[in-house]
mmCIF file with all atom_site columns, C-alpha atoms in Angstrom:
data_model
loop_
_atom_site.group_PDB
_atom_site.id
_atom_site.type_symbol
_atom_site.label_atom_id
_atom_site.label_alt_id
_atom_site.label_comp_id
_atom_site.label_asym_id
_atom_site.label_entity_id
_atom_site.label_seq_id
_atom_site.pdbx_PDB_ins_code
_atom_site.Cartn_x
_atom_site.Cartn_y
_atom_site.Cartn_z
_atom_site.occupancy
_atom_site.B_iso_or_equiv
_atom_site.pdbx_formal_charge
_atom_site.auth_seq_id
_atom_site.auth_comp_id
_atom_site.auth_asym_id
_atom_site.auth_atom_id
_atom_site.pdbx_PDB_model_num
ATOM 1   C CA . UNK A 1 1   ? 29.883 34.864 6.405  1.00 79.00 ? 1   UNK A CA 1
ATOM 2   C CA . UNK A 1 2   ? 27.914 37.067 8.323  1.00 90.00 ? 2   UNK A CA 1
ATOM 3   C CA . UNK A 1 3   ? 28.396 38.958 11.301 1.00 93.00 ? 3   UNK A CA 1
ATOM 4   C CA . UNK A 1 4   ? 26.015 40.777 13.416 1.00 96.00 ? 4   UNK A CA 1
ATOM 5   C CA . UNK A 1 5   ? 25.694 43.767 16.014 1.00 96.00 ? 5   UNK A CA 1
ATOM 6   C CA . UNK A 1 6   ? 22.577 44.844 17.783 1.00 97.00 ? 6   UNK A CA 1
ATOM 7   C CA . UNK A 1 7   ? 22.044 48.324 19.082 1.00 97.00 ? 7   UNK A CA 1
ATOM 8   C CA . UNK A 1 8   ? 19.256 50.405 20.121 1.00 98.00 ? 8   UNK A CA 1
ATOM 9   C CA . UNK A 1 9   ? 18.719 49.047 23.841 1.00 98.00 ? 9   UNK A CA 1
ATOM 10  C CA . UNK A 1 10  ? 17.965 51.130 26.814 1.00 98.00 ? 10  UNK A CA 1
ATOM 11  C CA . UNK A 1 11  ? 16.169 51.852 30.096 1.00 98.00 ? 11  UNK A CA 1
ATOM 12  C CA . UNK A 1 12  ? 12.661 53.076 29.558 1.00 98.00 ? 12  UNK A CA 1
ATOM 13  C CA . UNK A 1 13  ? 9.438  53.226 31.420 1.00 98.00 ? 13  UNK A CA 1
ATOM 14  C CA . UNK A 1 14  ? 6.608  50.913 30.962 1.00 98.00 ? 14  UNK A CA 1
ATOM 15  C CA . UNK A 1 15  ? 4.472  51.654 27.925 1.00 98.00 ? 15  UNK A CA 1
ATOM 16  C CA . UNK A 1 16  ? 7.342  53.231 25.999 1.00 98.00 ? 16  UNK A CA 1
ATOM 17  C CA . UNK A 1 17  ? 8.814  52.185 22.707 1.00 98.00 ? 17  UNK A CA 1
ATOM 18  C CA . UNK A 1 18  ? 12.292 51.198 21.453 1.00 98.00 ? 18  UNK A CA 1
ATOM 19  C CA . UNK A 1 19  ? 13.632 50.243 18.138 1.00 98.00 ? 19  UNK A CA 1
ATOM 20  C CA . UNK A 1 20  ? 16.341 47.645 18.103 1.00 98.00 ? 20  UNK A CA 1
ATOM 21  C CA . UNK A 1 21  ? 18.798 47.558 14.851 1.00 98.00 ? 21  UNK A CA 1
ATOM 22  C CA . UNK A 1 22  ? 20.834 44.467 13.819 1.00 97.00 ? 22  UNK A CA 1
ATOM 23  C CA . UNK A 1 23  ? 23.624 45.522 11.471 1.00 96.00 ? 23  UNK A CA 1
ATOM 24  C CA . UNK A 1 24  ? 25.093 42.722 9.387  1.00 94.00 ? 24  UNK A CA 1
ATOM 25  C CA . UNK A 1 25  ? 28.316 42.682 7.418  1.00 92.00 ? 25  UNK A CA 1
ATOM 26  C CA . UNK A 1 26  ? 28.793 40.182 4.648  1.00 79.00 ? 26  UNK A CA 1
ATOM 27  C CA . UNK A 1 27  ? 27.812 40.028 1.029  1.00 70.00 ? 27  UNK A CA 1
ATOM 28  C CA . UNK A 1 28  ? 24.997 37.377 1.595  1.00 81.00 ? 28  UNK A CA 1
ATOM 29  C CA . UNK A 1 29  ? 22.778 39.046 3.985  1.00 88.00 ? 29  UNK A CA 1
ATOM 30  C CA . UNK A 1 30  ? 19.690 38.796 1.806  1.00 89.00 ? 30  UNK A CA 1
ATOM 31  C CA . UNK A 1 31  ? 20.055 34.689 1.833  1.00 90.00 ? 31  UNK A CA 1
ATOM 32  C CA . UNK A 1 32  ? 19.552 34.744 5.651  1.00 92.00 ? 32  UNK A CA 1
ATOM 33  C CA . UNK A 1 33  ? 16.565 34.325 7.730  1.00 95.00 ? 33  UNK A CA 1
ATOM 34  C CA . UNK A 1 34  ? 16.818 36.791 10.631 1.00 96.00 ? 34  UNK A CA 1
ATOM 35  C CA . UNK A 1 35  ? 15.573 36.279 14.171 1.00 98.00 ? 35  UNK A CA 1
ATOM 36  C CA . UNK A 1 36  ? 15.290 37.945 17.572 1.00 98.00 ? 36  UNK A CA 1
ATOM 37  C CA . UNK A 1 37  ? 15.678 36.137 20.681 1.00 98.00 ? 37  UNK A CA 1
ATOM 38  C CA . UNK A 1 38  ? 16.066 37.423 24.327 1.00 98.00 ? 38  UNK A CA 1
ATOM 39  C CA . UNK A 1 39  ? 17.266 36.054 27.753 1.00 98.00 ? 39  UNK A CA 1
ATOM 40  C CA . UNK A 1 40  ? 16.177 37.566 31.065 1.00 97.00 ? 40  UNK A CA 1
ATOM 41  C CA . UNK A 1 41  ? 17.953 36.742 34.226 1.00 92.00 ? 41  UNK A CA 1
ATOM 42  C CA . UNK A 1 42  ? 17.412 33.242 35.525 1.00 94.00 ? 42  UNK A CA 1
ATOM 43  C CA . UNK A 1 43  ? 15.555 32.174 32.115 1.00 96.00 ? 43  UNK A CA 1
ATOM 44  C CA . UNK A 1 44  ? 16.243 30.234 28.977 1.00 96.00 ? 44  UNK A CA 1
ATOM 45  C CA . UNK A 1 45  ? 16.888 32.242 25.936 1.00 97.00 ? 45  UNK A CA 1
ATOM 46  C CA . UNK A 1 46  ? 13.501 32.286 24.038 1.00 97.00 ? 46  UNK A CA 1
ATOM 47  C CA . UNK A 1 47  ? 12.711 33.112 20.518 1.00 98.00 ? 47  UNK A CA 1
ATOM 48  C CA . UNK A 1 48  ? 10.946 36.435 19.961 1.00 98.00 ? 48  UNK A CA 1
ATOM 49  C CA . UNK A 1 49  ? 10.261 37.227 16.211 1.00 98.00 ? 49  UNK A CA 1
ATOM 50  C CA . UNK A 1 50  ? 11.667 36.241 12.850 1.00 97.00 ? 50  UNK A CA 1
ATOM 51  C CA . UNK A 1 51  ? 11.741 37.457 9.320  1.00 96.00 ? 51  UNK A CA 1
ATOM 52  C CA . UNK A 1 52  ? 11.831 35.912 5.766  1.00 95.00 ? 52  UNK A CA 1
ATOM 53  C CA . UNK A 1 53  ? 14.507 36.732 3.440  1.00 93.00 ? 53  UNK A CA 1
ATOM 54  C CA . UNK A 1 54  ? 12.489 38.946 1.687  1.00 90.00 ? 54  UNK A CA 1
ATOM 55  C CA . UNK A 1 55  ? 10.892 40.356 4.507  1.00 92.00 ? 55  UNK A CA 1
ATOM 56  C CA . UNK A 1 56  ? 7.288  39.024 3.297  1.00 92.00 ? 56  UNK A CA 1
ATOM 57  C CA . UNK A 1 57  ? 6.668  36.606 6.307  1.00 95.00 ? 57  UNK A CA 1
ATOM 58  C CA . UNK A 1 58  ? 7.028  37.357 10.026 1.00 96.00 ? 58  UNK A CA 1
ATOM 59  C CA . UNK A 1 59  ? 6.456  35.092 13.254 1.00 97.00 ? 59  UNK A CA 1
ATOM 60  C CA . UNK A 1 60  ? 6.022  36.177 16.858 1.00 98.00 ? 60  UNK A CA 1
ATOM 61  C CA . UNK A 1 61  ? 6.022  34.621 20.004 1.00 97.00 ? 61  UNK A CA 1
ATOM 62  C CA . UNK A 1 62  ? 2.514  35.113 21.582 1.00 98.00 ? 62  UNK A CA 1
ATOM 63  C CA . UNK A 1 63  ? 3.733  37.431 24.462 1.00 98.00 ? 63  UNK A CA 1
ATOM 64  C CA . UNK A 1 64  ? 4.687  40.256 21.847 1.00 98.00 ? 64  UNK A CA 1
ATOM 65  C CA . UNK A 1 65  ? 2.097  39.701 19.051 1.00 98.00 ? 65  UNK A CA 1
ATOM 66  C CA . UNK A 1 66  ? 0.620  43.078 18.452 1.00 98.00 ? 66  UNK A CA 1
ATOM 67  C CA . UNK A 1 67  ? 3.275  44.981 20.224 1.00 98.00 ? 67  UNK A CA 1
ATOM 68  C CA . UNK A 1 68  ? 6.508  44.081 18.496 1.00 98.00 ? 68  UNK A CA 1
ATOM 69  C CA . UNK A 1 69  ? 7.193  44.347 14.643 1.00 98.00 ? 69  UNK A CA 1
ATOM 70  C CA . UNK A 1 70  ? 10.170 42.803 13.174 1.00 98.00 ? 70  UNK A CA 1
ATOM 71  C CA . UNK A 1 71  ? 11.373 44.005 9.673  1.00 97.00 ? 71  UNK A CA 1
ATOM 72  C CA . UNK A 1 72  ? 14.503 44.069 7.492  1.00 96.00 ? 72  UNK A CA 1
ATOM 73  C CA . UNK A 1 73  ? 16.125 46.318 4.560  1.00 95.00 ? 73  UNK A CA 1
ATOM 74  C CA . UNK A 1 74  ? 18.343 44.098 2.777  1.00 94.00 ? 74  UNK A CA 1
ATOM 75  C CA . UNK A 1 75  ? 19.719 47.291 0.835  1.00 93.00 ? 75  UNK A CA 1
ATOM 76  C CA . UNK A 1 76  ? 21.146 48.587 4.151  1.00 95.00 ? 76  UNK A CA 1
ATOM 77  C CA . UNK A 1 77  ? 22.026 45.083 5.454  1.00 95.00 ? 77  UNK A CA 1
ATOM 78  C CA . UNK A 1 78  ? 20.005 45.762 8.613  1.00 96.00 ? 78  UNK A CA 1
ATOM 79  C CA . UNK A 1 79  ? 17.091 44.255 10.499 1.00 97.00 ? 79  UNK A CA 1
ATOM 80  C CA . UNK A 1 80  ? 15.103 45.858 12.974 1.00 98.00 ? 80  UNK A CA 1
ATOM 81  C CA . UNK A 1 81  ? 12.780 45.099 16.041 1.00 98.00 ? 81  UNK A CA 1
ATOM 82  C CA . UNK A 1 82  ? 10.287 47.953 16.783 1.00 98.00 ? 82  UNK A CA 1
ATOM 83  C CA . UNK A 1 83  ? 8.980  47.218 20.452 1.00 98.00 ? 83  UNK A CA 1
ATOM 84  C CA . UNK A 1 84  ? 6.012  49.228 21.320 1.00 98.00 ? 84  UNK A CA 1
ATOM 85  C CA . UNK A 1 85  ? 3.730  49.105 24.672 1.00 98.00 ? 85  UNK A CA 1
ATOM 86  C CA . UNK A 1 86  ? 7.023  47.731 26.539 1.00 98.00 ? 86  UNK A CA 1
ATOM 87  C CA . UNK A 1 87  ? 6.231  45.785 29.563 1.00 98.00 ? 87  UNK A CA 1
ATOM 88  C CA . UNK A 1 88  ? 8.429  44.989 32.598 1.00 98.00 ? 88  UNK A CA 1
ATOM 89  C CA . UNK A 1 89  ? 8.312  41.176 31.645 1.00 97.00 ? 89  UNK A CA 1
ATOM 90  C CA . UNK A 1 90  ? 10.150 42.338 28.336 1.00 98.00 ? 90  UNK A CA 1
ATOM 91  C CA . UNK A 1 91  ? 13.205 43.328 30.045 1.00 98.00 ? 91  UNK A CA 1
ATOM 92  C CA . UNK A 1 92  ? 16.144 40.834 28.902 1.00 98.00 ? 92  UNK A CA 1
ATOM 93  C CA . UNK A 1 93  ? 19.128 40.891 26.640 1.00 98.00 ? 93  UNK A CA 1
ATOM 94  C CA . UNK A 1 94  ? 17.873 40.750 22.978 1.00 98.00 ? 94  UNK A CA 1
ATOM 95  C CA . UNK A 1 95  ? 20.149 38.963 20.610 1.00 98.00 ? 95  UNK A CA 1
ATOM 96  C CA . UNK A 1 96  ? 20.091 39.074 16.684 1.00 98.00 ? 96  UNK A CA 1
ATOM 97  C CA . UNK A 1 97  ? 20.489 35.718 14.934 1.00 97.00 ? 97  UNK A CA 1
ATOM 98  C CA . UNK A 1 98  ? 20.929 34.532 11.471 1.00 96.00 ? 98  UNK A CA 1
ATOM 99  C CA . UNK A 1 99  ? 20.679 31.440 9.442  1.00 94.00 ? 99  UNK A CA 1
ATOM 100 C CA . UNK A 1 100 ? 21.381 30.352 5.595  1.00 91.00 ? 100 UNK A CA 1
ATOM 101 C CA . UNK A 1 101 ? 18.158 29.104 5.152  1.00 88.00 ? 101 UNK A CA 1
ATOM 102 C CA . UNK A 1 102 ? 14.524 29.963 3.321  1.00 89.00 ? 102 UNK A CA 1
ATOM 103 C CA . UNK A 1 103 ? 12.735 28.639 6.470  1.00 90.00 ? 103 UNK A CA 1
ATOM 104 C CA . UNK A 1 104 ? 13.087 30.120 9.766  1.00 90.00 ? 104 UNK A CA 1
ATOM 105 C CA . UNK A 1 105 ? 13.022 28.497 13.014 1.00 93.00 ? 105 UNK A CA 1
ATOM 106 C CA . UNK A 1 106 ? 12.045 29.277 16.829 1.00 95.00 ? 106 UNK A CA 1
ATOM 107 C CA . UNK A 1 107 ? 15.072 27.051 17.826 1.00 95.00 ? 107 UNK A CA 1
ATOM 108 C CA . UNK A 1 108 ? 18.302 28.472 18.991 1.00 95.00 ? 108 UNK A CA 1
ATOM 109 C CA . UNK A 1 109 ? 20.427 25.642 17.826 1.00 95.00 ? 109 UNK A CA 1
ATOM 110 C CA . UNK A 1 110 ? 19.202 26.239 14.079 1.00 95.00 ? 110 UNK A CA 1
ATOM 111 C CA . UNK A 1 111 ? 21.138 29.644 13.962 1.00 96.00 ? 111 UNK A CA 1
ATOM 112 C CA . UNK A 1 112 ? 24.636 29.657 13.500 1.00 94.00 ? 112 UNK A CA 1
ATOM 113 C CA . UNK A 1 113 ? 25.541 33.469 13.800 1.00 96.00 ? 113 UNK A CA 1
ATOM 114 C CA . UNK A 1 114 ? 24.669 35.670 16.549 1.00 97.00 ? 114 UNK A CA 1
ATOM 115 C CA . UNK A 1 115 ? 25.302 39.197 17.843 1.00 97.00 ? 115 UNK A CA 1
ATOM 116 C CA . UNK A 1 116 ? 26.332 40.060 21.333 1.00 97.00 ? 116 UNK A CA 1
ATOM 117 C CA . UNK A 1 117 ? 23.243 41.246 22.597 1.00 98.00 ? 117 UNK A CA 1
ATOM 118 C CA . UNK A 1 118 ? 21.707 44.835 23.652 1.00 98.00 ? 118 UNK A CA 1
ATOM 119 C CA . UNK A 1 119 ? 20.266 45.129 27.132 1.00 98.00 ? 119 UNK A CA 1
ATOM 120 C CA . UNK A 1 120 ? 16.307 46.301 27.204 1.00 98.00 ? 120 UNK A CA 1
ATOM 121 C CA . UNK A 1 121 ? 15.225 47.438 30.714 1.00 98.00 ? 121 UNK A CA 1
ATOM 122 C CA . UNK A 1 122 ? 11.569 48.314 31.380 1.00 98.00 ? 122 UNK A CA 1
ATOM 123 C CA . UNK A 1 123 ? 10.608 49.944 34.652 1.00 98.00 ? 123 UNK A CA 1
ATOM 124 C CA . UNK A 1 124 ? 7.112  49.724 36.303 1.00 93.00 ? 124 UNK A CA 1
#
């Protein structure tokens, strides 16, 4: 029903910024809650940010509040994660996820659609 592909990752120094994109295909993108998760080596996949279907409501894990901004453009079938003031602890593979719902969740099991991930590496 929806396919996702992330892009925009890379290697940057601490304090730099990156903008990740999540390109979606499918006619019902606007019916999906979109979230970003990340997974660092040796750690569990964790919730990063979520945006409601119309983009009016957002949520973030405490460690990225004030630094990251999630947004979406339904006309372009694309969601974004603007990451500012990056820290070495932000290093991870970042995944875009979607679920058909009006309510977003921080639980990975609630999302049925995932991209393949994009690597973000932040050097000190």
